[in-house]
mmCIF file of C-alpha atoms and ligand atoms in Angstrom:
data_model
loop_
_atom_site.group_PDB
_atom_site.id
_atom_site.type_symbol
_atom_site.label_atom_id
_atom_site.label_comp_id
_atom_site.label_asym_id
_atom_site.label_seq_id
_atom_site.Cartn_x
_atom_site.Cartn_y
_atom_site.Cartn_z
ATOM 1 C CA MET A 1 -20.543 25.460 -1.886
ATOM 2 C CA SER A 2 -22.135 22.212 -0.890
ATOM 3 C CA LEU A 3 -21.124 22.388 2.780
ATOM 4 C CA LYS A 4 -24.028 21.317 4.974
ATOM 5 C CA ARG A 5 -22.991 21.402 8.626
ATOM 6 C CA ILE A 6 -20.385 20.478 11.184
ATOM 7 C CA GLU A 7 -20.869 16.709 11.212
ATOM 8 C CA HIS A 8 -18.532 15.886 14.075
ATOM 9 C CA ILE A 9 -15.545 16.977 16.109
ATOM 10 C CA GLY A 10 -12.741 14.434 16.468
ATOM 11 C CA ILE A 11 -10.900 14.183 19.772
ATOM 12 C CA ALA A 12 -7.610 12.312 20.158
ATOM 13 C CA VAL A 13 -7.437 10.256 23.355
ATOM 14 C CA LYS A 14 -4.971 7.829 24.895
ATOM 15 C CA ASP A 15 -7.420 5.549 26.673
ATOM 16 C CA ILE A 16 -10.772 5.332 24.914
ATOM 17 C CA GLU A 17 -12.377 3.310 27.713
ATOM 18 C CA ALA A 18 -11.624 6.063 30.226
ATOM 19 C CA SER A 19 -12.682 8.746 27.738
ATOM 20 C CA ASN A 20 -15.946 6.960 26.935
ATOM 21 C CA LYS A 21 -16.812 7.229 30.608
ATOM 22 C CA ILE A 22 -15.878 10.923 30.745
ATOM 23 C CA PHE A 23 -17.966 11.826 27.696
ATOM 24 C CA ASN A 24 -20.805 9.645 28.912
ATOM 25 C CA ASP A 25 -20.807 11.731 32.112
ATOM 26 C CA VAL A 26 -20.435 15.084 30.308
ATOM 27 C CA LEU A 27 -23.015 14.448 27.579
ATOM 28 C CA GLY A 28 -25.402 12.363 29.654
ATOM 29 C CA THR A 29 -25.510 9.683 26.982
ATOM 30 C CA GLY A 30 -23.354 6.735 26.008
ATOM 31 C CA ALA A 31 -21.498 6.117 22.767
ATOM 32 C CA TYR A 32 -23.899 4.783 20.122
ATOM 33 C CA LYS A 33 -21.144 3.076 18.199
ATOM 34 C CA SER A 34 -17.572 1.842 18.480
ATOM 35 C CA GLU A 35 -15.659 1.037 15.322
ATOM 36 C CA ILE A 36 -12.121 0.267 14.198
ATOM 37 C CA VAL A 37 -10.937 1.963 10.979
ATOM 38 C CA GLU A 38 -8.024 -0.246 9.905
ATOM 39 C CA SER A 39 -6.801 2.101 7.152
ATOM 40 C CA GLU A 40 -6.379 4.969 9.650
ATOM 41 C CA GLY A 41 -5.147 2.837 12.551
ATOM 42 C CA VAL A 42 -7.853 4.087 14.890
ATOM 43 C CA LEU A 43 -10.421 2.802 17.315
ATOM 44 C CA THR A 44 -13.333 5.240 17.383
ATOM 45 C CA SER A 45 -16.447 5.807 19.440
ATOM 46 C CA PHE A 46 -19.299 8.130 18.511
ATOM 47 C CA PHE A 47 -21.625 10.201 20.657
ATOM 48 C CA GLN A 48 -24.684 11.979 19.284
ATOM 49 C CA VAL A 49 -25.129 15.601 20.381
ATOM 50 C CA GLY A 50 -28.272 16.950 18.723
ATOM 51 C CA PRO A 51 -27.546 17.039 14.980
ATOM 52 C CA ASN A 52 -23.784 16.721 15.567
ATOM 53 C CA LYS A 53 -21.398 14.098 16.901
ATOM 54 C CA ILE A 54 -18.285 13.712 18.962
ATOM 55 C CA GLU A 55 -15.777 11.155 17.648
ATOM 56 C CA LEU A 56 -13.197 9.835 20.098
ATOM 57 C CA LEU A 57 -10.067 8.412 18.472
ATOM 58 C CA GLN A 58 -7.477 6.116 19.999
ATOM 59 C CA ALA A 59 -4.484 4.785 18.050
ATOM 60 C CA THR A 60 -4.431 1.042 17.372
ATOM 61 C CA HIS A 61 -0.699 0.989 16.586
ATOM 62 C CA ALA A 62 2.405 3.193 16.881
ATOM 63 C CA ALA A 63 2.337 4.342 13.220
ATOM 64 C CA SER A 64 -1.276 5.540 13.470
ATOM 65 C CA PRO A 65 -1.864 9.249 12.713
ATOM 66 C CA ILE A 66 -3.362 9.520 16.199
ATOM 67 C CA ALA A 67 -0.218 8.073 17.803
ATOM 68 C CA LYS A 68 1.847 10.590 15.823
ATOM 69 C CA PHE A 69 -0.482 13.420 16.850
ATOM 70 C CA LEU A 70 -0.131 12.482 20.533
ATOM 71 C CA GLU A 71 3.671 12.463 20.260
ATOM 72 C CA LYS A 72 3.510 16.196 19.459
ATOM 73 C CA ASN A 73 0.304 17.282 21.191
ATOM 74 C CA LYS A 74 -1.688 16.679 24.310
ATOM 75 C CA GLU A 75 -5.000 14.861 24.139
ATOM 76 C CA GLY A 76 -7.695 17.109 22.716
ATOM 77 C CA ILE A 77 -9.370 18.319 19.551
ATOM 78 C CA HIS A 78 -7.838 16.618 16.527
ATOM 79 C CA HIS A 79 -10.111 17.556 13.634
ATOM 80 C CA ILE A 80 -13.375 19.186 12.612
ATOM 81 C CA ALA A 81 -15.508 17.345 10.080
ATOM 82 C CA PHE A 82 -17.839 19.117 7.683
ATOM 83 C CA GLU A 83 -20.553 17.219 5.892
ATOM 84 C CA VAL A 84 -20.720 18.036 2.192
ATOM 85 C CA GLU A 85 -23.164 17.094 -0.531
ATOM 86 C CA ASN A 86 -20.540 15.987 -3.049
ATOM 87 C CA ILE A 87 -17.128 15.274 -1.583
ATOM 88 C CA GLN A 88 -15.257 14.941 -4.870
ATOM 89 C CA ASP A 89 -16.613 18.317 -6.027
ATOM 90 C CA GLU A 90 -15.390 19.920 -2.786
ATOM 91 C CA ILE A 91 -11.959 18.258 -3.079
ATOM 92 C CA ASN A 92 -11.638 19.513 -6.654
ATOM 93 C CA ARG A 93 -12.804 22.994 -5.666
ATOM 94 C CA LEU A 94 -10.173 23.265 -2.908
ATOM 95 C CA ILE A 95 -7.380 21.891 -5.130
ATOM 96 C CA GLN A 96 -8.403 24.452 -7.750
ATOM 97 C CA LEU A 97 -7.971 27.157 -5.102
ATOM 98 C CA GLY A 98 -4.440 25.911 -4.358
ATOM 99 C CA TYR A 99 -5.066 23.938 -1.160
ATOM 100 C CA THR A 100 -3.279 20.696 -0.367
ATOM 101 C CA MET A 101 -5.550 17.728 0.199
ATOM 102 C CA ILE A 102 -4.139 14.785 2.175
ATOM 103 C CA HIS A 103 -6.607 12.693 0.161
ATOM 104 C CA GLU A 104 -7.381 13.752 -3.396
ATOM 105 C CA LYS A 105 -9.849 10.892 -3.694
ATOM 106 C CA PRO A 106 -12.337 10.109 -0.923
ATOM 107 C CA LYS A 107 -11.632 7.039 1.198
ATOM 108 C CA ASP A 108 -13.706 4.953 3.579
ATOM 109 C CA GLY A 109 -14.070 6.458 7.044
ATOM 110 C CA ALA A 110 -15.928 5.524 10.209
ATOM 111 C CA ASP A 111 -19.694 5.672 10.698
ATOM 112 C CA ASN A 112 -20.700 4.939 7.098
ATOM 113 C CA LYS A 113 -18.885 7.902 5.576
ATOM 114 C CA ILE A 114 -16.445 8.571 2.782
ATOM 115 C CA ILE A 115 -13.893 11.136 3.876
ATOM 116 C CA ALA A 116 -10.950 13.302 2.822
ATOM 117 C CA PHE A 117 -8.633 15.486 4.887
ATOM 118 C CA LEU A 118 -7.373 18.952 4.035
ATOM 119 C CA HIS A 119 -3.745 19.508 5.078
ATOM 120 C CA PRO A 120 -3.669 21.603 8.278
ATOM 121 C CA LYS A 121 -0.725 23.687 7.001
ATOM 122 C CA ASP A 122 -3.221 25.439 4.719
ATOM 123 C CA SER A 123 -5.966 25.947 7.305
ATOM 124 C CA ASN A 124 -4.465 27.672 10.354
ATOM 125 C CA GLY A 125 -3.310 24.403 11.843
ATOM 126 C CA VAL A 126 -6.839 23.011 11.944
ATOM 127 C CA LEU A 127 -7.184 19.559 10.448
ATOM 128 C CA VAL A 128 -10.363 19.705 8.354
ATOM 129 C CA GLU A 129 -12.213 16.552 7.340
ATOM 130 C CA LEU A 130 -14.765 16.558 4.555
ATOM 131 C CA CYS A 131 -17.292 13.758 4.829
ATOM 132 C CA GLN A 132 -20.251 12.466 2.907
ATOM 133 C CA GLU A 133 -22.696 9.690 3.673
ATOM 134 C CA LYS A 134 -21.531 6.577 1.851
ATOM 135 C CA PRO A 135 -23.562 6.328 -1.357
ATOM 136 C CA THR A 136 -25.822 3.274 -1.336
ATOM 137 C CA MET A 137 -25.051 0.885 -4.156
ATOM 138 C CA GLY A 138 -27.627 -0.560 -6.501
ATOM 139 C CA VAL A 139 -30.689 1.123 -5.026
HETATM 140 CO CO1 LIG B 1 -13.610 12.209 11.801
#
């Protein structure tokens, strides 16, 4: 088991500007980064909370997973992300155990990470993200 920690909690929001202000008030610190992830159709902002982060997610178009989530759910917790040492090893381990991965190969995520999601049908309705710091090339 190469699971290291809860890296971040993802929160689906409708209006990221308004939510940035709310979380700025609640956490007493502003977002350190805002980033669009084209492949996921999301605009994100990140807040540091000690060794962990809060990721706010707003859909950038109607087919975005966040738009779909907000059709069925209210704004709120969308996923929990665990940092792992070797993401492909973890994906393989879970597939071996019979779990369904939304991504069987890691893909680029926000905040310099490669990521993969576990299907929530296999994890009590909780969308689980595995993430790993993007390996640096040629160093
Ligand atoms: Co995330």
